[in-house]
Structure formats: C-alpha cells, structure tokens
Backbone as a ProteinNet text record, in pm:
[ID]
protein_1_A
[PRIMARY]
MVKDLFSANSKLYQQARPQYSTEILDAILTYVPERELAWDCGAGSGQFTQLLAPHFAQVFATDLSERQLQQASSFANVRYLQAAAEHSPCAQTSADLVCVAQAIHWFDFTTFYAEVKRVLKPNGVLAVIGYGLIQLQDVELQHALQQLYCKTLQGYWDPERHYIDEHYQTIPFPFQELAVPALALHYTWSSTQLLQYLATWSGLQHYQRHHQQDPLQDIRQCLAAQGNPRVKLSFPVLLRVGRQFAAELA
[TERTIARY]
78	-10.1	86.4	50.7	119.4	110	201.5	177.5	150.7	31.4	23.5	77.5	188.2	257.3	263.8	196.4	227.4	115.4	-12.3	-148.5	-158.9	-106.5	-126.1	-64.5	58.6	128.2	153.1	38.5	59.1	103.2	53.6	77.8	228.4	275.5	417.7	494.3	481.7	546.9	571.8	442.3	446.1	557.2	541.6	616.3	770.3	804.5	936	1013.2	942.1	1040.1	1123.6	1247.3	1337.3	1235.7	1273.1	1219.3	1333.2	1281.5	1360.5	1418.5	1524.6	1600.7	1562	1577	1545.9	1649.3	1772.5	1867.2	1834	1752.7	1694.7	1591.6	1504.6	1405.2	1492.7	1591	1650.6	1716.2	1775.9	1852.7	1745.4	1618.1	1509.7	1468	1426.3	1372.1	1461.3	1597.1	1676.6	1638.8	1574.7	1524.1	1387.3	1301.5	1163.7	1142.4	1137.3	1114.1	972.2	862.2	745.9	681.2	625.8	571.2	406.1	334.3	193.1	138.2	198.2	138.8	235.8	246	340.7	234.2	263.1	219.8	317.2	275.5	355.6	287	350.3	305.6	332.6	272.9	315.3	345.8	278.5	298.8	295.6	243.2	237.3	168.9	237.2	192.6	234.8	295.8	304.3	450.6	550.9	681.8	742.4	740.1	783	676.2	554.5	449.2	447.6	477.1	506.8	614.2	730.9	829.9	776	688.9	656.1	560.4	464.8	358.6	398.3	493.2	534.7	578.7	600	683.5	573.5	470.7	373.4	249.1	172.1	36.1	-39.5	-32.9	-129.9	-35	-64.5	-4.5	-100.6	-92.1	-183.2	-87.9	-135	-61.7	-148.1	-104.5	-173.6	-85.1	-188.2	-123.5	-218.9	-173.2	-272	-313.9	-275.3	-317	-393.6	-512.6	-613.3	-547.6	-524.3	-470.6	-344.8	-261.8	-130.9	-168.4	-266	-296.1	-363.7	-415	-501.7	-406.3	-269.1	-182.2	-105.1	-126.7	-70.2	-123	-13.2	-63	-129.8	-231.4	-314.2	-254	-265.1	-224.2	-322	-360.8	-462.9	-445.9	-335	-288.6	-258.1	-304.2	-276.3	-398.1	-412.9	-513	-464.4	-517.9	-465	-589	-537.2	-635.7	-574.1	-661.8	-621.2	-615.6	-500.9	-497.6	-379.2	-386	-267.1	-160.2	-44.5	51.6	29.1	-46.3	-73	-201.8	-259.1	-377.2	-346.2	-340.1	-308.7	-426.7	-477.1	-566.3	-522.3	-407.7	-353.8	-406.5	-456.9	-483.4	-349.7	-368.7	-258.4	-184.3	-58.3	40.7	20.2	-11.6	-33.3	56	149.9	221.3	369.1	411.6	549.3	652.9	594.6	689.7	602.9	671.8	613.7	724.8	680.7	782.6	761.6	839.5	817.5	910.7	872.6	963.4	965.5	1071.7	1059.9	955.5	912.1	813.7	810.7	918.5	903.7	937.3	1019.5	1044.4	933.1	821.5	695.2	603.7	643.7	554.5	563.7	474.9	487.1	543.1	661.7	742.7	671.5	629.5	568.2	449.9	335.3	235.6	251.8	346.6	375.3	412.5	554	609.7	525.3	416.6	338.9	244.1	210.2	137.4	192	329.5	414.3	436.7	451.2	464.8	353.7	239.3	92.2	83.5	125	79.7	198.1	303.6	431.8	411.5	430.7	446.4	572.1	578.4	694.2	833.1	837.8	968.7	938.8	853.2	819.4	923.3	939.9	1053	1005.9	1067.7	1028	1151.7	1096	1209.4	1183.2	1275.8	1275.7	1354.8	1312	1388	1391.3	1482.9	1481.2	1601.4	1605.1	1711.9	1751	1891.4	1954.1	1935.8	2013.8	2014.6	2071	2028.7	2076.1	2202.1	2307.2	2443	2451.5	2499.1	2504	2649.9	2683.3	2818.5	2887.5	2824.5	2876.1	2916.7	3040.9	3064.1	2991.7	2986.4	2898	2746.2	2696.2	2550.3	2542	2645.9	2641.4	2658.9	2732.1	2740.3	2612.2	2539.7	2430.5	2322	2323.8	2228.8	2263	2388.3	2420	2375.4	2388.4	2343.9	2182.8	2131.7	1962.1	1938.4	1991.9	1955.7	1986.2	2100.8	2164.1	2153.3	2129.5	2113.7	1988.5	1932.8	1808.2	1696.6	1704.3	1600.6	1606.2	1730.8	1724.4	1619.5	1556.2	1452	1314.2	1314.7	1184.7	1167.2	1265.9	1245	1167.9	1081.1	1003.1	1131.6	1109.2	1207.9	1249.1	1151.9	1174.6	1283.7	1320.2	1415.8	1541.2	1556.3	1705.8	1727.4	1613.3	1652	1708.6	1670.9	1724.2	1874.2	1911.3	2015.3	2115.6	2048.6	2146.2	2130.2	2074.1	2060.5	1994.9	1891.5	1809.4	1884.1	2003.4	2058.2	2014.2	1960.7	1906.7	1763.3	1683.2	1543.8	1560.2	1456.8	1426.5	1428.9	1462.7	1462.3	1481.1	1336.3	1344.2	1317	1412.6	1414.4	1565.9	1556.2	1700.4	1748.9	1854.6	1875	1983.3	1930.6	1997.3	2099.4	2181.8	2287.4	2242.6	2265	2227.1	2341.9	2347.5	2475.2	2448.8	2554.7	2558.7	2509.3	2403.4	2351.4	2340.2	2332.2	2287.3	2217.1	2126.2	2054.3	2113.3	2147.9	2215.2	2132.7	2120.5	2036.2	2120.6	2058.8	2093.2	1948.4	1935.5	1812.6	1845.3	1724.5	1718.4	1698	1746.2	1725.2	1581.7	1482.1	1355.7	1310.3	1373.5	1351	1414.7	1530.4	1605.6	1516.3	1458.8	1391.3	1255.7	1188.3	1063.8	1082.6	1188.3	1225.3	1250.7	1316.4	1345.2	1219.4	1128.4	997.9	901.7	937.2	862.7	919.7	1037.7	1080.9	974.4	962.5	866.4	907.6	1054.8	1115.1	1088.4	1115.6	1100.2	942.3	861.1	720.6	674.3	740.1	734.7	783.4	910.1	966.7	892.1	825	730.4	616.3	569.1	443.8	470.4	606.5	640.3	711.9	752.6	829.8	774.8	803.2	778.5	877.7	1022.5	1114.3	1129.3	1197.3	1205	1332.6	1321.6	1441	1518.3	1472.9	1568.1	1628.7	1626.5	1680.5	1831.7	1924.9	2053.8	2064	2000.6	2005.2	1958.3	1855.8	1806.1	1915.4	1961.8	2065.9	2201.8	2237.7	2355.9	2318.8	2193.6	2161.8	2162.4	2087.9	2088.2	2222.3	2314.8	2444.3	2515.6	2465	2555.3	2475.6	2371.9	2289.9	2193.2	2155.9	2050	2088.5	2184.5	2266.8	2179.9	2229.8	2170.5	2239.8	2195.8	2251.6	2275.3	2403.4	2444.3	2424.4	2352.1	2322.8	2316.7	2316.6	2294.5	2209.7	2161.5	2100.2	2158.7	2214.1	2266.7	2125.5	2125.7	2003.7	2001.1	1911.5	1902	1821.1	1866.3	1812.9	1836.6	1712.7	1743.7	1641.1	1675.2	1595.4	1599	1500.9	1484.2	1379.3	1408.9	1297.5	1284.3	1162.3	1128.8	1229.2	1278.8	1367.2	1284.2	1364.7	1304.8	1238.8	1305.1	1242.8	1089.7	1058.7	926.9	832.5	882.9	795.5	774	841.2	826.8	688.8
-109.2	12.4	125.3	211.5	349.8	436.8	496.3	576.6	709.6	793.7	932.8	1019.8	1069.2	1132.8	1278.3	1335.7	1477.2	1557.5	1489	1563	1683.2	1660.6	1770.9	1895.9	1872.3	1988.8	2011.1	1990.4	1986.4	2136.1	2228.7	2377.7	2397.3	2375.9	2391.5	2309	2173.9	2097	2157.7	2206.8	2263	2377.5	2463.1	2585.3	2561.4	2459.2	2442.3	2352.8	2245.4	2123.1	2188.9	2131.6	2193	2152.7	2229	2202.6	2128.9	2025.4	1967	2042.6	2002.1	2078.7	2013	2093.7	2046.7	1958.5	1949	1841.2	1721.8	1693.8	1570.9	1520	1601.9	1582.6	1541.9	1605.4	1606.3	1451.1	1406.9	1292.8	1176.5	1197.4	1094.1	1081.8	1221.2	1211.8	1181.9	1156.8	1090.6	942.7	900.5	739.4	739.1	858.7	843.3	910.4	849.8	896.5	950	863.7	895.2	977.7	1079.1	1171.8	1174	1068.7	1084.3	1077.7	998	976.2	981.9	1056.8	1031.1	981.3	916.7	896.1	938.9	1032.5	1090.9	1038.9	932.3	856	909.7	940.6	983.3	1124.8	1216.4	1330.4	1456.2	1415.7	1511.4	1657	1761.7	1889.6	1935.4	1836.1	1864.8	1899.4	1905.8	1950.4	1912.9	1774	1705.7	1715.6	1714.1	1713.1	1837.5	1967.3	2080	2079.3	2003.3	1978	1884	1796.3	1699.2	1769.9	1845.6	1901.7	1956.5	2027.6	2093.2	1973.8	1848.1	1767.4	1652.7	1641.7	1519.1	1570.9	1495.9	1534.2	1522.7	1428.4	1422.7	1362.7	1412.5	1358.6	1319.6	1212.4	1173.4	1167.9	1251.9	1290.1	1223.9	1119.1	1070.5	1080.2	1085.7	1074.9	1012.3	956.3	898.7	1037.4	1150.9	1274.2	1357.7	1378.8	1468.1	1636	1651.4	1768	1822.6	1717.1	1761.4	1790.4	1708	1728.7	1870.3	1926.9	2057.7	2167.1	2138.1	2245.3	2248.6	2155.6	2142.2	2259.1	2305.6	2402.4	2327.5	2405.4	2362.7	2375.3	2259.7	2261.6	2200	2245.9	2189	2061.7	1999.9	1848.8	1750.4	1826	1730.7	1698.2	1587.3	1532.1	1503.7	1540.4	1520.7	1400.8	1295.8	1197.4	1144.9	1140.6	1062.6	909.2	856.7	706	663.2	535.2	467.7	410.6	394.8	358.5	238.6	147.8	34.3	48.5	171.4	183.1	313.8	278.8	373.8	416.6	536.1	562.5	530	454.9	457.5	295.7	292.7	176.5	94	-43.6	-131.7	-77.3	-96.3	-40.8	77.1	177.9	305.5	421.5	396.4	506.8	486.2	610.5	631.6	653.5	705.7	710	708.6	634	633.6	698.8	795.2	839.2	849.9	852.7	874.2	953.5	1069.1	1167.8	1165	1131	1145.1	1080.5	945.4	889	731	676	528.1	462.9	515.7	440.4	416.8	475.5	451.5	344.9	306.3	205.7	84.5	-9.3	-150.3	-172.9	-223	-247	-336.3	-457.9	-556.9	-511.2	-466.6	-431.1	-312.8	-204.5	-88.3	-142.8	-213.9	-272	-358.3	-422.2	-501.3	-401.3	-288.8	-193.1	-124.7	-78.8	-18.4	-107.3	-239.1	-324.8	-346.9	-321.7	-342.1	-209.6	-86.4	28.1	74.3	37.4	104.4	39.3	103.1	74.5	-26.6	-112.4	-209.4	-122	-2.2	95.1	195.8	183	264.7	275	378	405.8	437.8	364.1	380.3	487.7	604.7	684.2	700.2	651.3	693.3	809.8	910	1032.4	1051.7	1114.9	1163.5	1260.2	1298	1366.2	1329	1326.3	1270	1380.9	1360.1	1440.4	1566.5	1699.2	1820.7	1839.7	1913.6	1949.2	2109.2	2140.2	2292.6	2322.4	2444.5	2469.8	2517.2	2577	2627.1	2513.7	2508.3	2389.9	2383.3	2492.8	2496.4	2446.6	2509.1	2463.2	2324.4	2279	2136.2	2036.8	2082.3	2006.2	1997.6	2106.7	2128.5	2026.1	2026	1941.2	1807.1	1757.2	1624.4	1578.4	1667.2	1636.7	1608.1	1681.8	1684.7	1539.2	1538.9	1402.6	1276	1277	1148.2	1122	1228.4	1203.9	1248.8	1364.7	1418	1324.4	1311	1238.6	1081.5	1050.6	893.2	821.7	721.8	653.1	707.9	810.6	883.4	905.4	824.6	828.1	704.5	691.4	574.8	488.6	348.7	274.9	289	309.4	336.7	438.5	540.1	627.1	589.4	459.4	406.5	397.7	383.5	385.9	511.2	632.5	745.5	771.3	722.9	709	650.1	541	446.6	474.9	612.4	664.5	584.4	515.9	426.3	307.4	300.3	180.8	61	42.2	-67.1	-107.9	-10.1	-61.3	-167.2	-267.1	-342.3	-255.5	-313.5	-239.4	-341.8	-429.2	-517.2	-467.2	-383	-316.5	-335.7	-301.6	-307.1	-156	-141.2	-11.6	68.1	190.7	279.3	366.9	421.2	514.2	659.2	706.5	838.9	928.9	1056.2	1144.3	1139.5	1178.3	1222.3	1369.3	1385.4	1528.6	1571	1706.2	1769.5	1883.6	1914.3	2049.9	2158.5	2270.1	2375.3	2497.3	2531.5	2651	2746.5	2869.1	2964.7	3010.6	2966.5	2984.1	3084.3	3149.4	3236.1	3133.6	3176.2	3119.1	3058.5	3143	3097.3	2983.3	2974.4	2860.4	2745.7	2758.6	2622.5	2570.3	2654.1	2612.5	2555.5	2611.4	2566.2	2416.5	2405.2	2275	2170.8	2204.3	2104.6	2065.3	2173.9	2143.2	2045.7	2021.8	1923	1771.8	1764.4	1624.3	1519.8	1383.9	1337.6	1263.1	1278.5	1229.7	1345.1	1458.2	1592.8	1599	1567.1	1575.6	1466.1	1343	1224.5	1286.5	1328.1	1381	1490.9	1573.4	1689.1	1620.2	1524.3	1465.9	1397	1369.2	1316.5	1411.9	1517.7	1621	1739.4	1832.7	1962.5	2073.9	2014.7	2112.1	2118	2224.2	2257.5	2182.8	2087.9	2008.6	2106.8	2204.8	2293.6	2393.2	2390.3	2512.9	2537.8	2422.5	2451.9	2508.3	2477	2532.3	2680.1	2711.9	2847.2	2933.1	2888.6	2952.4	2973.6	2893	2912.6	2994	3015.7	3105.5	3226.9	3258.9	3394.4	3447.9	3358.2	3412.7	3461.9	3394	3450	3545.5	3605.3	3731.8	3677.6	3552.1	3487.6	3504	3440.6	3476.6	3399.7	3423.4	3340.6	3201.4	3104.2	2957.7	2884.7	2860.9	2787.1	2645.4	2568.8	2426.8	2342.4	2210.9	2132.5	1996	1936.1	1796.6	1696.1	1601.4	1485.3	1433	1428.8	1376.8	1211.2	1161.7	1013.4	983.1	909.5	890.7	752	671.2	532.3	534.3	487.9	486.2	350.9	286	164.4	121.3	16.4	-28.3	-171.6	-213.9	-370.8	-457.3	-565.2	-663.6	-731.9	-733.6	-808.8	-923.7	-1011.3	-1134.3	-1119.4	-1012.5	-989.4	-953.2	-890.2	-846.3	-950.7	-1062.3	-1152	-1231.7
7.2	1.8	3	-73.8	-81.3	11.3	84.3	212.9	146.7	231.1	204.8	343.9	298.4	411.2	404	281.6	253.7	233.2	238.2	220.1	310.2	443	539.7	531.3	447.9	427.4	285.7	191.3	59.2	10.7	47	8.9	43	153.7	185.3	92.7	77.2	-9.3	-157.5	-212.3	-343.2	-344.5	-254.6	-228.4	-204.6	-121.6	-79.5	-135.2	-197.2	-238.7	-380.1	-397.3	-514.9	-652.3	-759.2	-875.7	-954	-1051	-1124.1	-1250.1	-1295.5	-1402.2	-1538.4	-1636.4	-1769.1	-1826.3	-1777.7	-1780.8	-1751.8	-1649.8	-1616	-1724.3	-1775.8	-1862.2	-1991.5	-2037	-2156.5	-2151.2	-2040.6	-2059	-2047	-2018.1	-2034.1	-2186.2	-2225.8	-2344.3	-2465.6	-2438	-2533	-2583.7	-2499.3	-2528.7	-2546.3	-2559.7	-2573.3	-2723.6	-2822.9	-2971.6	-2995.8	-2944.9	-2964.1	-2829.5	-2854.2	-2744.7	-2722.5	-2753.7	-2739.4	-2603.9	-2512.9	-2380.5	-2285.6	-2150.7	-2060.9	-1932	-1854.7	-1716.6	-1613.7	-1540.1	-1406.7	-1302.7	-1233.2	-1112.8	-992.3	-889.3	-779.2	-807.2	-875.1	-913.2	-841.2	-707.2	-602.2	-664.3	-637.4	-676	-806.4	-872.7	-1029.5	-1043.4	-961.3	-994.3	-1120.8	-1148.4	-1270.8	-1392.6	-1354.9	-1446.6	-1554.3	-1490.3	-1560.8	-1669.4	-1621.8	-1730.2	-1861	-1810.5	-1917.2	-2022.3	-1962.5	-2034	-2194	-2209	-2352.4	-2450.5	-2401.3	-2483	-2520.2	-2458.4	-2493.9	-2548.1	-2603.1	-2657.8	-2524.2	-2465.9	-2331	-2222.9	-2097.8	-1964.8	-1878.8	-1822.8	-1700.1	-1578.1	-1483.8	-1363.3	-1240.9	-1177.5	-1053.7	-925	-822.8	-697	-600.2	-488	-381	-307.6	-302.9	-252.4	-327.2	-294.5	-370.1	-343.3	-210.5	-166.6	-232.4	-251.2	-346.8	-495.4	-535.3	-700.6	-690.3	-608.7	-612.8	-607.6	-567.5	-566.2	-710.6	-803	-933.2	-1027.9	-1116.8	-1216.9	-1338.8	-1384.3	-1496.5	-1639.3	-1709.9	-1847.1	-1940.2	-2070.3	-2155	-2168.3	-2175.3	-2209.5	-2081	-1977.9	-1864.4	-1773.9	-1743	-1665.6	-1546.3	-1411	-1296.4	-1239.8	-1160.6	-1113.6	-991	-898.7	-759.2	-789.6	-759.3	-799.3	-711	-683.5	-609.6	-731.3	-700.8	-795.6	-884.8	-839.8	-897.4	-970.3	-996.3	-1093.5	-1177.4	-1306.6	-1409	-1495.1	-1519.4	-1626	-1771	-1790.1	-1928.7	-1972.4	-2105.4	-2172.7	-2180.5	-2211.1	-2218.9	-2346.9	-2324.6	-2430.6	-2492.7	-2416.4	-2459.1	-2439.8	-2325.5	-2267.8	-2325.4	-2374.2	-2423.3	-2307.3	-2203	-2087.9	-1959.2	-1867.8	-1734.4	-1646.2	-1567.5	-1482.3	-1332.2	-1235.4	-1098.7	-1049.4	-987.2	-930.3	-776.9	-705.9	-570.1	-496.3	-552.9	-483.6	-493.9	-575	-582.5	-460.4	-372.5	-248.7	-169	-184.8	-103.9	-171.7	-300.1	-369.9	-341.5	-351.2	-366	-499.2	-488.7	-634.6	-714.4	-664.1	-750.3	-812	-758.1	-822.3	-900.8	-876.8	-957.9	-1098.6	-1063.3	-1198.8	-1297.5	-1234.3	-1320	-1409.1	-1329.3	-1390.6	-1513.8	-1480.2	-1579.8	-1705.3	-1691.3	-1792	-1888.8	-1812.3	-1882.1	-1970.6	-1924.8	-1987.8	-2102	-2079.2	-2165.7	-2307.8	-2402.9	-2550.5	-2547.6	-2667	-2664.3	-2657.7	-2709.4	-2699.7	-2592.8	-2497.6	-2400	-2283.5	-2208.3	-2120.6	-1982.9	-1891.4	-1732.5	-1688.3	-1629.7	-1564.6	-1421.3	-1336	-1195.3	-1143.7	-1097.9	-1049.2	-928.8	-854.8	-727.8	-693.1	-573.9	-501.5	-386.1	-361.8	-242.6	-125.6	-22.9	79.3	48.6	89.3	61.9	119.9	16.6	64.1	66.5	192.9	204.5	193.2	113.7	88.2	227.9	296.9	440.6	532.9	577.8	645.6	795	850	969	965.1	877.3	843.9	807.4	729.7	685.4	810	902.9	1002	1104.1	1103.6	1184	1106.3	969.7	905.5	922.9	911.4	937.3	1084.3	1195.8	1332.3	1322.3	1243.3	1242.3	1182.6	1056.3	969.7	1034.8	1089.4	1141.3	1284.4	1363.1	1515.5	1567.2	1541.7	1602.4	1551.9	1418.2	1364.3	1343.4	1415.9	1405.5	1453.4	1396.2	1439.2	1403	1340.5	1299.8	1140.8	1073.4	921.2	910.9	819.9	754.7	706.6	708.9	680.1	518.5	437.6	295.7	256	368.2	341.4	276.4	329.9	301	147.7	67.8	-75.3	-132.1	-62.9	-112.6	-65.4	48.3	112.3	13	-41.4	-123.7	-262.8	-299.6	-432.4	-534.1	-480.1	-551.6	-637.3	-585.3	-662.8	-605.9	-499.5	-432	-441.4	-521.8	-551	-650.5	-651	-762.7	-883	-1002.3	-1138.4	-1234.8	-1258.3	-1349.7	-1507	-1540.3	-1683.3	-1733.9	-1867	-1934.6	-1900.4	-1830.9	-1792.8	-1893.1	-1897.2	-2017.3	-1941.7	-2004.2	-1947.3	-1936.7	-1825.8	-1798.5	-1739.7	-1759.6	-1701.4	-1543.7	-1489.4	-1352.2	-1352.5	-1256	-1249.5	-1110.9	-1093.5	-951.3	-965.4	-890.1	-869.9	-781.8	-831.3	-764.1	-740.3	-606.2	-585.9	-490.7	-472.9	-391.8	-322.9	-204	-137.5	-16.8	45.3	146.8	257.6	380.1	528.3	513.8	495.4	501.7	397.7	278.1	206.6	250.1	309.5	352.9	465	548.5	686.3	630	539.3	488.6	406.5	343.4	300	391.8	501.4	593.2	676.8	668.6	745.6	657.2	555.3	471	499.4	547.8	566.4	658.1	608.2	681.2	819.3	820.9	959.9	1057.4	990.1	1111.4	1146.1	1054.6	1113.8	1194.3	1188	1272.3	1411.8	1413.4	1528.7	1623.9	1548.1	1599.6	1664.3	1600.9	1681.1	1814.3	1862.1	1969.1	2073.8	2030.9	2118.5	2097.4	2189.6	2208.5	2132.6	2160.9	2121.8	1964.1	1913.2	1782.9	1715.3	1631	1613.9	1495.1	1448.3	1371.1	1438	1590	1644.3	1616.1	1606.4	1589.5	1443.3	1356.4	1224.1	1220.2	1287	1301.4	1374.8	1471.8	1538.6	1449	1376.2	1303.7	1186.8	1125.7	1021.9	1076.7	1206.3	1254.1	1304.5	1350	1362.6	1256.8	1148.5	1003.9	949.2	1027.3	961.1	835.2	872.4	777.7	629.2	596	469.7	363.3	218.9	137.4	120.3	101.9	135.5	-9.1	-40.1	-157.1	-106.2	-218.8	-176.7	-302.2	-292.1	-401.3	-350.6	-459.1	-432.4	-548	-500.6	-608.5	-655.8	-787.2	-852.6	-880.4	-842.1	-858.1	-965.9	-1063.3	-1207.9	-1270.2	-1268.9	-1345.7	-1469.5	-1565.2	-1698.9	-1742.5	-1794.7	-1857.2	-1944.8	-2028.4	-2122.2	-2079.3	-2115.6	-2088.6	-2175	-2101.9	-2176.3	-2298.4	-2411	-2540.1	-2528.3	-2431.6	-2409.2	-2344.2	-2269.5	-2220.8	-2321.7	-2423.9	-2535.1	-2653	-2635	-2742.3	-2728.8
[MASK]
++++++++++++++++++++++++++++++++++++++++++++++++++++++++++++++++++++++++++++++++++++++++++++++++++++++++++++++++++++++++++++++++++++++++++++++++++++++++++++++++++++++++++++++++++++++++++++++++++++++++++++++++++++++++++++++++++++++++++++++++++++++++++

C-alpha cells in the first residue's frame, strides 16, 4: 500500500520542494522517440508534470493525495487523477513514458512494476527520478544538517528512506537499464526557503508529533549568527531509466 505522508502539508510541499531541471528531462527524452502519452505517477503537486507538459500530446498525472494534486498547475493537455501507484488511467501498451519523481520508494514495487509493464508501449521507457540528501556549501551549516539528519531524527524516518540514502541503486529495477549522466540540482536559497524545505521532511514531522522542542533550533541559530545569509546548496540527482527486456515483449 502506498503511504500518504504529504497531504497535510501539501501547500508547503509545493512551495518548498526543489524544482527539477530541464537537464533531467533531456536525459530521459533521449530515449523517448514517440511523445503521445506520458504517465507521471506519484506526481504530487506537479513539479515534474510541468516539465512533461510541453513535450507530450497528453499527460496523465496521478497521486494518492488529492490535496497535493490540487496544488498543481493546470495545462490543457494534462489530466490529474487521484489514484494509487498500481492503478493507472492508461490503456494497455499506450504510454511512451512512465515516470516517478521522488516517490518510488513509497511504492509496492511488485504491483507498480506490473502496471508499468502493462501500460508501456514496446519501445516505451520508465524513468525513476529523485534527489538525495541536501548538501550545504557552508561547513558549519552542513555540520548542523548532518546532526539533524543522522542524530536528532534517527529512528523517526520511515524505513523506505534508506532507498534515497542508497541513491535508488538498491531498489528493484526489472528493466533494461539505459545510460544516464551524473546530474545535480544547484540553488541559492534564502534562510526561510531552507527552513521551509526542511519542514517538509517526513522524519521531522514524525519527530514533532512526539516532542515539544524545535528540531531545527541549531540550524536556526546558525543562520541567525550568520545574519540569515543566502545559502548555496545542491542535491545529487537520482536517475534510473529503462526499457522492458526484449524477451518480455516476445
């Protein structure tokens, strides 16, 4: 069963989560010659959907959370539907691309992959996208972040989080793997943006339900001592792209 951990903070999630780069989409589209239909599964508030819209005749964007989908931007060729990962609005062998952005670690792999193989065209592509732990350029801030992630929130992360720590390399991936470049997302954020992003962490939200103290206190103090600076940061991009094996299509 897919977990819904982000409905309660859907507006903050839409505002504070990093945006995906066109370089990620370009790396995927290299392997997608036909552009009739894309299915964006676990679309959330449409961060990746908005990149897909200009490139496909039609896009289906699904998510377990109706509140998340309500935050997404409207496009004439995009249809948003509330649905679990194992239930697609796509007809059999109709999708040129199935993509999942920062969500596959919550899925039941067996049922999701069965649905992907049902809906993909013979030359269709699955793209699994994500981003790893935020990296702050400032050494003091990075130390405070590591303390938060590894010490304060230890035991409060859902078990599926380990797939992100392992850069999606340990998820089952029963597809013919295609080569992709190493990519990263780079930003300069305000102190407020950084704190808002950290507030979307599921581990932090679990912690706050059990404790009264602010888990971001050390990071707030560090930012305040520096005069609330602009913060340079990056996220490593997690990207796996594949097609069905020829033997499965025979």
